[in-house]
């Protein structure tokens, strides 16, 4: 037992378990959170791979003497299914800020995990029944990812020591990379096996439900109320942090008119367009344009994401150790190294006709893209402090808008998946990335905004939630 000061100012006894994970409970929280976010992201992406190995549906449709082609053959239907996840994410994002304020990360993220589990596990059944039921499953998968970017900003703020923030954020944001590293090779193997593409949905549906149950049972929204956090570790987590325990109204207008925040949002919008296009259409580009087979597509699409995860971890670790450069210098370097890398990769893919060179450029673009989210979240977290959950929620909104619009744009620009069509798309995206990121170094700052200054609410209420 240990003493802590409660909301009323009274001394309350903390219940501490005899097992405290060697004063590293925050590391277990990191691993568990990363696993859950990765599985949720996997579920939202499974269709982007299985769409290239669902030919059995076409054969079954022909054998049944159907008069209409199967919906899997239609470009419009596939674009709708690609975008349906973004629709679900946008719907789930709308109430996410008040839900996180009221219910916290633990309950909100667990409900999202349940939606993702159901949408994934029942997709094979939905495919055999109706196209519209598949849309529903994709929307459920979208609900699952609706708060990923938001909790990406909240969990490190709550659980990581200030000296480990960049590393914690870098590892947690690897969910996008790990999702591809894990599910792409597995999907390639299962698609070519006797179990087929349906087994992919069942496998990840069960795994998602299992790990989110563990998350719900173990995670807490504040380290101070976790029974496995020792006093020593709690002191490490709190050291150097500003106390924002008082509940405050989010200054929505002031955040939305802050030039620093606006620059970060616009920058992310362009950079994320480059990343999301590769994320959604990587398998299609490798299979249809570069002519890799299904199993090879799974393996080679996973490779650059594995390298990207290593790159992000190294960047976070180095950033925590750098003392001679300001935080703004660090996150600006993160951003521009990603944008320049993406632009180079896109331009080479647009101009080359050599398959091997195109793949190297594809891999290079993915590897260097990994620091975009880290730069945006760190900039917003430093500027908005206790209100960063709203600022990062807007980043989520922009991400899902891109995820919704990108398939529609690709459907218009690349209806036949020819190299010439993809070249035009790549050059257009490159131009958008450069234009949207140009203002970032001039308008952003590492200083906390005036609206983050400590204020007491009119009701005098106190809370431990971040």
Short mmCIF file of C-alpha atoms in Angstrom, two decimals:
data_model
loop_
_atom_site.label_atom_id
_atom_site.label_comp_id
_atom_site.label_asym_id
_atom_site.label_seq_id
_atom_site.Cartn_x
_atom_site.Cartn_y
_atom_site.Cartn_z
CA UNK A 1 0.00 0.00 0.00
CA UNK A 2 1.14 3.56 -0.73
CA UNK A 3 -0.29 7.00 -0.07
CA UNK A 4 -1.75 9.24 -2.75
CA UNK A 5 -3.76 12.45 -2.63
CA UNK A 6 -7.35 11.99 -3.74
CA UNK A 7 -9.63 14.42 -5.56
CA UNK A 8 -10.85 15.95 -2.31
CA UNK A 9 -7.33 16.42 -0.98
CA UNK A 10 -7.57 13.48 1.42
CA UNK A 11 -4.79 10.92 1.62
CA UNK A 12 -5.90 7.66 -0.01
CA UNK A 13 -4.10 4.33 0.09
CA UNK A 14 -2.95 2.95 -3.28
CA UNK A 15 -3.31 -0.78 -3.61
CA UNK A 16 -0.09 -2.13 -5.09
CA UNK A 17 0.33 -5.75 -6.16
CA UNK A 18 3.30 -7.79 -4.99
CA UNK A 19 4.19 -8.24 -8.67
CA UNK A 20 5.07 -4.96 -10.39
CA UNK A 21 6.71 -6.25 -13.60
CA UNK A 22 10.17 -5.33 -12.32
CA UNK A 23 9.09 -1.65 -12.28
CA UNK A 24 8.37 -1.90 -16.02
CA UNK A 25 4.56 -2.12 -16.13
CA UNK A 26 4.55 0.72 -18.67
CA UNK A 27 6.48 -1.54 -21.05
CA UNK A 28 3.83 -4.25 -20.77
CA UNK A 29 1.15 -1.60 -21.33
CA UNK A 30 3.06 -0.49 -24.43
CA UNK A 31 3.32 -4.04 -25.79
CA UNK A 32 -0.36 -4.78 -25.10
CA UNK A 33 -1.56 -1.50 -26.61
CA UNK A 34 0.65 -1.99 -29.67
CA UNK A 35 -0.70 -5.52 -30.17
CA UNK A 36 -4.32 -4.34 -30.00
CA UNK A 37 -3.79 -1.37 -32.31
CA UNK A 38 -1.90 -3.58 -34.76
CA UNK A 39 -4.67 -6.18 -34.88
CA UNK A 40 -7.32 -3.51 -35.37
CA UNK A 41 -5.30 -2.02 -38.22
CA UNK A 42 -4.81 -5.49 -39.73
CA UNK A 43 -8.56 -6.07 -39.76
CA UNK A 44 -9.16 -2.82 -41.64
CA UNK A 45 -6.59 -3.81 -44.28
CA UNK A 46 -7.35 -7.50 -44.85
CA UNK A 47 -9.70 -6.81 -47.75
CA UNK A 48 -6.99 -4.81 -49.57
CA UNK A 49 -5.07 -8.09 -49.88
CA UNK A 50 -7.78 -10.73 -50.15
CA UNK A 51 -9.33 -8.84 -53.06
CA UNK A 52 -6.51 -10.20 -55.25
CA UNK A 53 -7.17 -13.83 -54.30
CA UNK A 54 -10.98 -14.12 -54.22
CA UNK A 55 -11.25 -15.61 -57.72
CA UNK A 56 -13.21 -18.56 -56.33
CA UNK A 57 -16.20 -16.23 -55.98
CA UNK A 58 -16.13 -15.55 -59.72
CA UNK A 59 -15.91 -19.28 -60.50
CA UNK A 60 -18.79 -20.10 -58.15
CA UNK A 61 -20.87 -17.33 -59.70
CA UNK A 62 -20.25 -18.68 -63.21
CA UNK A 63 -21.05 -22.26 -62.16
CA UNK A 64 -24.36 -21.11 -60.73
CA UNK A 65 -25.28 -19.74 -64.19
CA UNK A 66 -25.79 -16.26 -62.77
CA UNK A 67 -26.75 -13.64 -65.33
CA UNK A 68 -24.85 -10.83 -63.59
CA UNK A 69 -21.09 -10.68 -62.91
CA UNK A 70 -20.08 -11.11 -59.27
CA UNK A 71 -19.60 -7.83 -57.41
CA UNK A 72 -15.93 -8.71 -56.80
CA UNK A 73 -15.38 -8.07 -60.53
CA UNK A 74 -16.72 -4.52 -60.37
CA UNK A 75 -14.37 -1.56 -59.95
CA UNK A 76 -17.11 0.54 -58.36
CA UNK A 77 -18.03 -2.13 -55.80
CA UNK A 78 -14.42 -2.63 -54.80
CA UNK A 79 -13.92 1.13 -54.43
CA UNK A 80 -16.99 1.26 -52.18
CA UNK A 81 -15.58 -1.50 -49.99
CA UNK A 82 -12.20 0.24 -49.82
CA UNK A 83 -13.95 3.44 -48.72
CA UNK A 84 -16.48 1.81 -46.36
CA UNK A 85 -13.82 1.44 -43.66
CA UNK A 86 -13.20 5.18 -43.78
CA UNK A 87 -16.93 5.83 -43.45
CA UNK A 88 -17.06 3.68 -40.31
CA UNK A 89 -13.98 5.42 -38.94
CA UNK A 90 -15.49 8.87 -39.53
CA UNK A 91 -18.77 7.85 -37.88
CA UNK A 92 -16.89 6.49 -34.87
CA UNK A 93 -14.62 9.52 -34.68
CA UNK A 94 -17.45 12.04 -34.26
CA UNK A 95 -18.25 11.04 -30.64
CA UNK A 96 -14.69 9.93 -29.83
CA UNK A 97 -13.52 13.08 -28.00
CA UNK A 98 -16.49 13.28 -25.59
CA UNK A 99 -16.35 9.49 -25.13
CA UNK A 100 -12.64 9.56 -24.31
CA UNK A 101 -13.26 12.44 -21.90
CA UNK A 102 -16.13 10.65 -20.19
CA UNK A 103 -15.21 6.96 -20.45
CA UNK A 104 -11.45 7.03 -20.95
CA UNK A 105 -9.21 5.07 -23.31
CA UNK A 106 -9.81 1.66 -21.71
CA UNK A 107 -13.54 1.40 -22.33
CA UNK A 108 -13.66 3.39 -25.58
CA UNK A 109 -10.87 1.42 -27.25
CA UNK A 110 -12.30 -1.89 -26.00
CA UNK A 111 -15.66 -1.15 -27.65
CA UNK A 112 -13.83 -0.31 -30.88
CA UNK A 113 -11.96 -3.60 -30.60
CA UNK A 114 -15.27 -5.46 -30.27
CA UNK A 115 -16.59 -3.80 -33.44
CA UNK A 116 -13.42 -4.75 -35.31
CA UNK A 117 -13.65 -8.35 -34.07
CA UNK A 118 -17.26 -8.78 -35.20
CA UNK A 119 -16.71 -7.09 -38.56
CA UNK A 120 -13.70 -9.28 -39.34
CA UNK A 121 -14.95 -12.65 -38.10
CA UNK A 122 -18.27 -12.41 -39.95
CA UNK A 123 -16.92 -11.10 -43.27
CA UNK A 124 -16.71 -14.56 -44.95
CA UNK A 125 -20.34 -15.21 -44.02
CA UNK A 126 -21.35 -11.77 -45.29
CA UNK A 127 -19.58 -12.41 -48.62
CA UNK A 128 -21.70 -15.51 -49.20
CA UNK A 129 -24.91 -13.62 -48.45
CA UNK A 130 -24.82 -10.06 -49.79
CA UNK A 131 -22.54 -7.28 -50.97
CA UNK A 132 -24.32 -4.90 -48.61
CA UNK A 133 -23.55 -7.09 -45.60
CA UNK A 134 -19.89 -6.94 -46.60
CA UNK A 135 -20.19 -3.15 -46.58
CA UNK A 136 -21.58 -3.38 -43.03
CA UNK A 137 -18.62 -5.53 -41.96
CA UNK A 138 -16.20 -3.04 -43.50
CA UNK A 139 -17.95 -0.21 -41.65
CA UNK A 140 -17.55 -2.15 -38.38
CA UNK A 141 -13.85 -2.56 -39.13
CA UNK A 142 -13.76 1.20 -39.68
CA UNK A 143 -15.37 1.81 -36.30
CA UNK A 144 -12.56 -0.30 -34.88
CA UNK A 145 -9.85 2.05 -36.13
CA UNK A 146 -11.75 5.27 -35.42
CA UNK A 147 -9.79 6.19 -32.27
CA UNK A 148 -6.39 4.69 -33.11
CA UNK A 149 -4.70 8.00 -33.90
CA UNK A 150 -6.32 9.69 -30.91
CA UNK A 151 -5.15 7.12 -28.38
CA UNK A 152 -1.76 7.22 -30.08
CA UNK A 153 -1.45 10.70 -28.61
CA UNK A 154 -3.08 9.93 -25.25
CA UNK A 155 -1.41 6.66 -24.18
CA UNK A 156 2.21 7.92 -24.39
CA UNK A 157 1.21 11.13 -22.58
CA UNK A 158 -0.29 9.09 -19.75
CA UNK A 159 2.14 6.19 -19.51
CA UNK A 160 5.59 7.20 -20.73
CA UNK A 161 8.17 9.17 -18.75
CA UNK A 162 8.97 12.49 -20.38
CA UNK A 163 12.48 11.26 -21.21
CA UNK A 164 11.06 8.25 -23.09
CA UNK A 165 8.19 9.96 -24.92
CA UNK A 166 9.61 9.86 -28.44
CA UNK A 167 10.58 6.19 -28.14
CA UNK A 168 7.17 5.27 -26.67
CA UNK A 169 5.37 7.17 -29.44
CA UNK A 170 7.61 5.69 -32.14
CA UNK A 171 6.97 2.11 -31.00
CA UNK A 172 3.23 2.59 -30.57
CA UNK A 173 2.90 4.22 -33.99
CA UNK A 174 4.53 1.13 -35.54
CA UNK A 175 1.05 -0.45 -35.51
CA UNK A 176 0.68 0.53 -39.18
CA UNK A 177 3.99 -1.06 -40.10
CA UNK A 178 3.62 -4.18 -37.95
CA UNK A 179 0.14 -4.79 -39.36
CA UNK A 180 1.63 -5.22 -42.84
CA UNK A 181 4.66 -7.15 -41.63
CA UNK A 182 2.38 -9.65 -39.89
CA UNK A 183 -0.67 -10.04 -42.07
CA UNK A 184 0.80 -9.71 -45.58
CA UNK A 185 2.99 -12.87 -45.47
CA UNK A 186 0.35 -14.80 -43.51
CA UNK A 187 -2.33 -13.75 -45.99
CA UNK A 188 -0.15 -14.73 -48.93
CA UNK A 189 0.39 -18.21 -47.46
CA UNK A 190 -3.25 -18.76 -46.47
CA UNK A 191 -4.59 -17.50 -49.81
CA UNK A 192 -2.50 -20.14 -51.60
CA UNK A 193 -3.34 -22.87 -49.08
CA UNK A 194 -6.28 -25.27 -48.92
CA UNK A 195 -7.88 -23.05 -46.26
CA UNK A 196 -8.23 -20.08 -48.60
CA UNK A 197 -8.83 -16.40 -48.01
CA UNK A 198 -11.68 -16.99 -45.53
CA UNK A 199 -9.26 -18.41 -42.95
CA UNK A 200 -7.50 -15.03 -42.80
CA UNK A 201 -10.64 -13.35 -41.46
CA UNK A 202 -11.33 -16.10 -38.92
CA UNK A 203 -7.74 -16.11 -37.66
CA UNK A 204 -7.44 -12.39 -37.08
CA UNK A 205 -11.01 -12.08 -35.82
CA UNK A 206 -10.30 -14.55 -33.00
CA UNK A 207 -6.92 -13.00 -32.17
CA UNK A 208 -8.43 -9.52 -31.99
CA UNK A 209 -11.16 -10.59 -29.58
CA UNK A 210 -8.64 -12.40 -27.34
CA UNK A 211 -6.16 -9.54 -27.01
CA UNK A 212 -8.81 -6.87 -26.53
CA UNK A 213 -10.22 -8.89 -23.64
CA UNK A 214 -6.77 -8.84 -22.03
CA UNK A 215 -6.53 -5.09 -22.72
CA UNK A 216 -9.88 -4.44 -21.06
CA UNK A 217 -8.88 -6.43 -17.98
CA UNK A 218 -5.38 -4.98 -17.57
CA UNK A 219 -5.24 -1.41 -18.90
CA UNK A 220 -6.05 1.64 -16.77
CA UNK A 221 -6.36 5.23 -17.92
CA UNK A 222 -3.91 6.52 -15.31
CA UNK A 223 -0.74 4.82 -13.99
CA UNK A 224 -1.56 6.04 -10.49
CA UNK A 225 -4.56 3.69 -10.19
CA UNK A 226 -2.87 0.61 -11.68
CA UNK A 227 -2.15 -2.00 -9.03
CA UNK A 228 0.96 -3.26 -10.83
CA UNK A 229 2.65 0.16 -10.98
CA UNK A 230 5.15 0.59 -8.15
CA UNK A 231 5.82 3.90 -6.43
CA UNK A 232 9.26 3.94 -8.05
CA UNK A 233 7.84 3.54 -11.55
CA UNK A 234 5.04 6.03 -10.89
CA UNK A 235 7.64 8.59 -9.89
CA UNK A 236 9.55 7.96 -13.11
CA UNK A 237 6.40 8.40 -15.20
CA UNK A 238 5.38 11.64 -13.47
CA UNK A 239 8.83 13.23 -13.32
CA UNK A 240 9.02 16.53 -15.19
CA UNK A 241 5.36 16.47 -16.25
CA UNK A 242 2.94 19.33 -15.76
CA UNK A 243 -0.05 18.43 -13.63
CA UNK A 244 -3.23 18.82 -15.69
CA UNK A 245 -5.50 17.00 -13.26
CA UNK A 246 -8.16 19.72 -13.34
CA UNK A 247 -10.92 19.04 -15.83
CA UNK A 248 -11.16 21.82 -18.39
CA UNK A 249 -13.44 22.61 -21.29
CA UNK A 250 -11.68 22.03 -24.59
CA UNK A 251 -11.13 25.43 -26.30
CA UNK A 252 -12.24 24.20 -29.71
CA UNK A 253 -12.28 27.59 -31.43
CA UNK A 254 -8.84 28.64 -30.20
CA UNK A 255 -7.30 25.31 -31.23
CA UNK A 256 -8.94 25.43 -34.66
CA UNK A 257 -7.63 28.96 -35.29
CA UNK A 258 -4.11 28.31 -33.99
CA UNK A 259 -1.67 28.71 -36.96
CA UNK A 260 0.63 26.04 -35.52
CA UNK A 261 -2.18 23.51 -35.26
CA UNK A 262 -3.53 24.38 -38.71
CA UNK A 263 -0.08 23.95 -40.26
CA UNK A 264 0.30 20.55 -38.60
CA UNK A 265 -3.15 19.45 -39.81
CA UNK A 266 -2.58 20.58 -43.41
CA UNK A 267 0.86 19.00 -43.45
CA UNK A 268 -0.52 15.69 -42.24
CA UNK A 269 -3.30 15.80 -44.82
CA UNK A 270 -0.82 15.86 -47.70
CA UNK A 271 1.71 13.46 -46.22
CA UNK A 272 -0.94 10.97 -45.23
CA UNK A 273 -2.32 10.95 -48.78
CA UNK A 274 1.04 9.60 -49.92
CA UNK A 275 1.17 6.99 -47.17
CA UNK A 276 -2.46 5.83 -47.38
CA UNK A 277 -2.29 5.33 -51.15
CA UNK A 278 0.64 2.94 -50.72
CA UNK A 279 -1.03 1.28 -47.75
CA UNK A 280 -4.31 0.60 -49.55
CA UNK A 281 -3.04 -0.05 -53.06
CA UNK A 282 0.39 -1.57 -52.43
CA UNK A 283 -0.80 -5.15 -53.09
CA UNK A 284 -2.76 -4.06 -56.17
CA UNK A 285 0.21 -2.13 -57.57
CA UNK A 286 2.61 -5.03 -56.97
CA UNK A 287 0.22 -7.61 -58.47
CA UNK A 288 -1.41 -5.73 -61.34
CA UNK A 289 1.32 -3.28 -62.42
CA UNK A 290 4.58 -4.99 -61.42
CA UNK A 291 3.12 -8.49 -62.01
CA UNK A 292 4.23 -10.25 -58.81
CA UNK A 293 2.28 -13.40 -57.88
CA UNK A 294 0.01 -13.55 -54.80
CA UNK A 295 2.46 -15.19 -52.38
CA UNK A 296 5.35 -13.00 -53.51
CA UNK A 297 3.14 -9.94 -53.14
CA UNK A 298 2.55 -10.84 -49.48
CA UNK A 299 6.24 -11.17 -48.69
CA UNK A 300 7.64 -8.26 -50.65
CA UNK A 301 4.92 -5.87 -49.50
CA UNK A 302 5.78 -6.71 -45.88
CA UNK A 303 9.52 -6.09 -46.25
CA UNK A 304 9.49 -2.26 -46.50
CA UNK A 305 7.12 -2.02 -43.53
CA UNK A 306 9.53 -4.08 -41.42
CA UNK A 307 12.35 -1.74 -42.38
CA UNK A 308 10.10 1.25 -41.64
CA UNK A 309 9.42 -0.04 -38.11
CA UNK A 310 13.17 -0.28 -37.47
CA UNK A 311 13.62 3.21 -38.90
CA UNK A 312 10.91 4.67 -36.64
CA UNK A 313 12.23 2.98 -33.51
CA UNK A 314 15.75 4.24 -34.22
CA UNK A 315 14.48 7.77 -34.86
CA UNK A 316 12.53 7.80 -31.59
CA UNK A 317 15.45 6.42 -29.58
CA UNK A 318 17.94 8.88 -31.07
CA UNK A 319 15.54 11.81 -30.55
CA UNK A 320 15.22 11.04 -26.83
CA UNK A 321 19.01 11.20 -26.51
CA UNK A 322 19.64 14.35 -28.57
CA UNK A 323 20.29 17.38 -26.37
CA UNK A 324 21.76 19.88 -28.84
CA UNK A 325 18.65 20.34 -31.04
CA UNK A 326 15.24 21.76 -30.16
CA UNK A 327 12.10 19.66 -30.26
CA UNK A 328 10.84 21.68 -33.23
CA UNK A 329 14.05 20.97 -35.13
CA UNK A 330 13.65 17.25 -34.43
CA UNK A 331 10.01 16.88 -35.48
CA UNK A 332 10.52 19.14 -38.51
CA UNK A 333 13.41 16.92 -39.59
CA UNK A 334 11.17 13.86 -39.09
CA UNK A 335 8.49 15.35 -41.30
CA UNK A 336 10.67 16.54 -44.16
CA UNK A 337 12.74 13.37 -44.28
CA UNK A 338 9.45 11.51 -44.82
CA UNK A 339 8.01 13.92 -47.38
CA UNK A 340 11.23 14.07 -49.40
CA UNK A 341 11.57 10.28 -49.27
CA UNK A 342 7.98 9.76 -50.38
CA UNK A 343 8.35 12.29 -53.19
CA UNK A 344 11.53 10.66 -54.49
CA UNK A 345 9.92 7.22 -54.38
CA UNK A 346 6.77 8.40 -56.15
CA UNK A 347 8.70 10.21 -58.89
CA UNK A 348 10.89 7.19 -59.61
CA UNK A 349 7.83 4.91 -59.74
CA UNK A 350 6.19 7.37 -62.14
CA UNK A 351 9.13 7.60 -64.52
CA UNK A 352 10.73 4.15 -64.54
CA UNK A 353 9.67 1.18 -66.66
CA UNK A 354 11.95 -1.28 -64.87
CA UNK A 355 10.08 -3.55 -62.43
CA UNK A 356 12.99 -3.93 -60.01
CA UNK A 357 13.70 -0.20 -59.87
CA UNK A 358 9.99 0.48 -59.32
CA UNK A 359 9.89 -1.96 -56.41
CA UNK A 360 12.99 -0.40 -54.80
CA UNK A 361 11.36 3.03 -55.13
CA UNK A 362 8.10 1.62 -53.68
CA UNK A 363 10.00 0.18 -50.70
CA UNK A 364 12.00 3.39 -50.20
CA UNK A 365 8.83 5.48 -50.13
CA UNK A 366 7.22 3.26 -47.48
CA UNK A 367 10.33 3.11 -45.28
CA UNK A 368 10.78 6.88 -45.23
CA UNK A 369 7.07 7.63 -44.72
CA UNK A 370 7.03 6.33 -41.16
CA UNK A 371 7.90 9.58 -39.39
CA UNK A 372 4.95 11.63 -40.66
CA UNK A 373 2.60 10.58 -37.88
CA UNK A 374 5.33 10.95 -35.26
CA UNK A 375 6.04 14.53 -36.35
CA UNK A 376 2.36 15.51 -36.39
CA UNK A 377 1.49 13.95 -33.03
CA UNK A 378 4.57 15.31 -31.25
CA UNK A 379 3.99 18.81 -32.61
CA UNK A 380 0.33 18.79 -31.56
CA UNK A 381 1.05 17.21 -28.17
CA UNK A 382 3.60 19.91 -27.34
CA UNK A 383 1.36 22.72 -28.56
CA UNK A 384 -2.00 21.56 -27.20
CA UNK A 385 -0.83 19.72 -24.05
CA UNK A 386 -3.90 18.46 -22.11
CA UNK A 387 -6.12 19.19 -25.14
CA UNK A 388 -4.05 17.12 -27.56
CA UNK A 389 -6.76 14.45 -27.74
CA UNK A 390 -8.95 16.87 -29.71
CA UNK A 391 -6.09 18.01 -31.96
CA UNK A 392 -5.07 14.41 -32.67
CA UNK A 393 -8.73 13.44 -33.20
CA UNK A 394 -8.80 15.97 -36.02
CA UNK A 395 -5.71 14.28 -37.45
CA UNK A 396 -7.75 11.07 -37.35
CA UNK A 397 -10.61 12.80 -39.16
CA UNK A 398 -8.25 13.99 -41.89
CA UNK A 399 -6.72 10.53 -42.17
CA UNK A 400 -10.10 8.87 -42.67
CA UNK A 401 -11.16 11.55 -45.16
CA UNK A 402 -8.05 10.67 -47.16
CA UNK A 403 -8.83 6.98 -46.77
CA UNK A 404 -12.33 7.62 -48.12
CA UNK A 405 -11.32 9.88 -51.02
CA UNK A 406 -8.19 8.01 -52.10
CA UNK A 407 -10.00 4.91 -53.45
CA UNK A 408 -12.42 7.11 -55.36
CA UNK A 409 -9.54 9.08 -56.84
CA UNK A 410 -7.60 5.93 -57.74
CA UNK A 411 -10.75 4.48 -59.31
CA UNK A 412 -10.97 7.55 -61.56
CA UNK A 413 -7.26 7.94 -62.34
CA UNK A 414 -6.34 4.24 -62.59
CA UNK A 415 -9.44 2.33 -63.76
CA UNK A 416 -7.38 -0.20 -65.73
CA UNK A 417 -4.30 -0.32 -63.45
CA UNK A 418 -1.94 0.49 -66.31
CA UNK A 419 1.58 1.88 -65.62
CA UNK A 420 0.70 5.11 -67.43
CA UNK A 421 -2.37 5.70 -65.26
CA UNK A 422 -0.43 5.06 -62.06
CA UNK A 423 2.36 7.40 -63.22
CA UNK A 424 -0.10 10.29 -63.45
CA UNK A 425 -1.51 9.46 -60.02
CA UNK A 426 1.96 9.32 -58.44
CA UNK A 427 2.99 12.72 -59.84
CA UNK A 428 -0.28 14.34 -58.73
CA UNK A 429 0.16 13.01 -55.18
CA UNK A 430 3.76 14.24 -55.10
CA UNK A 431 2.64 17.78 -55.98
CA UNK A 432 -0.03 17.74 -53.26
CA UNK A 433 2.48 16.54 -50.63
CA UNK A 434 4.96 19.31 -51.43
CA UNK A 435 2.34 22.10 -51.41
CA UNK A 436 0.70 21.06 -48.13
CA UNK A 437 3.98 20.67 -46.24
CA UNK A 438 5.70 23.89 -47.33
CA UNK A 439 4.19 26.09 -44.51
CA UNK A 440 5.05 23.66 -41.68
CA UNK A 441 8.51 24.93 -40.58
CA UNK A 442 7.38 28.57 -40.66
CA UNK A 443 4.14 28.28 -38.67
CA UNK A 444 4.79 25.56 -36.09
CA UNK A 445 6.32 26.05 -32.65
CA UNK A 446 7.27 23.84 -29.72
CA UNK A 447 5.86 26.30 -27.18
CA UNK A 448 2.65 25.39 -25.36
CA UNK A 449 -0.31 27.57 -26.36
CA UNK A 450 -1.88 30.11 -24.00
CA UNK A 451 -5.10 28.09 -23.91
CA UNK A 452 -3.23 25.24 -22.18
CA UNK A 453 -2.47 27.30 -19.10
CA UNK A 454 -3.73 25.70 -15.89
CA UNK A 455 -7.27 26.80 -15.07
CA UNK A 456 -9.78 25.75 -12.51
CA UNK A 457 -13.16 24.77 -13.88
CA UNK A 458 -16.23 26.67 -12.63
CA UNK A 459 -17.47 23.58 -10.80
CA UNK A 460 -14.08 22.89 -9.25
CA UNK A 461 -14.10 19.34 -10.55
CA UNK A 462 -10.98 17.23 -10.63
CA UNK A 463 -10.10 14.21 -12.71
CA UNK A 464 -7.20 11.85 -13.28
CA UNK A 465 -8.09 11.31 -16.91
CA UNK A 466 -5.80 12.67 -19.58
#
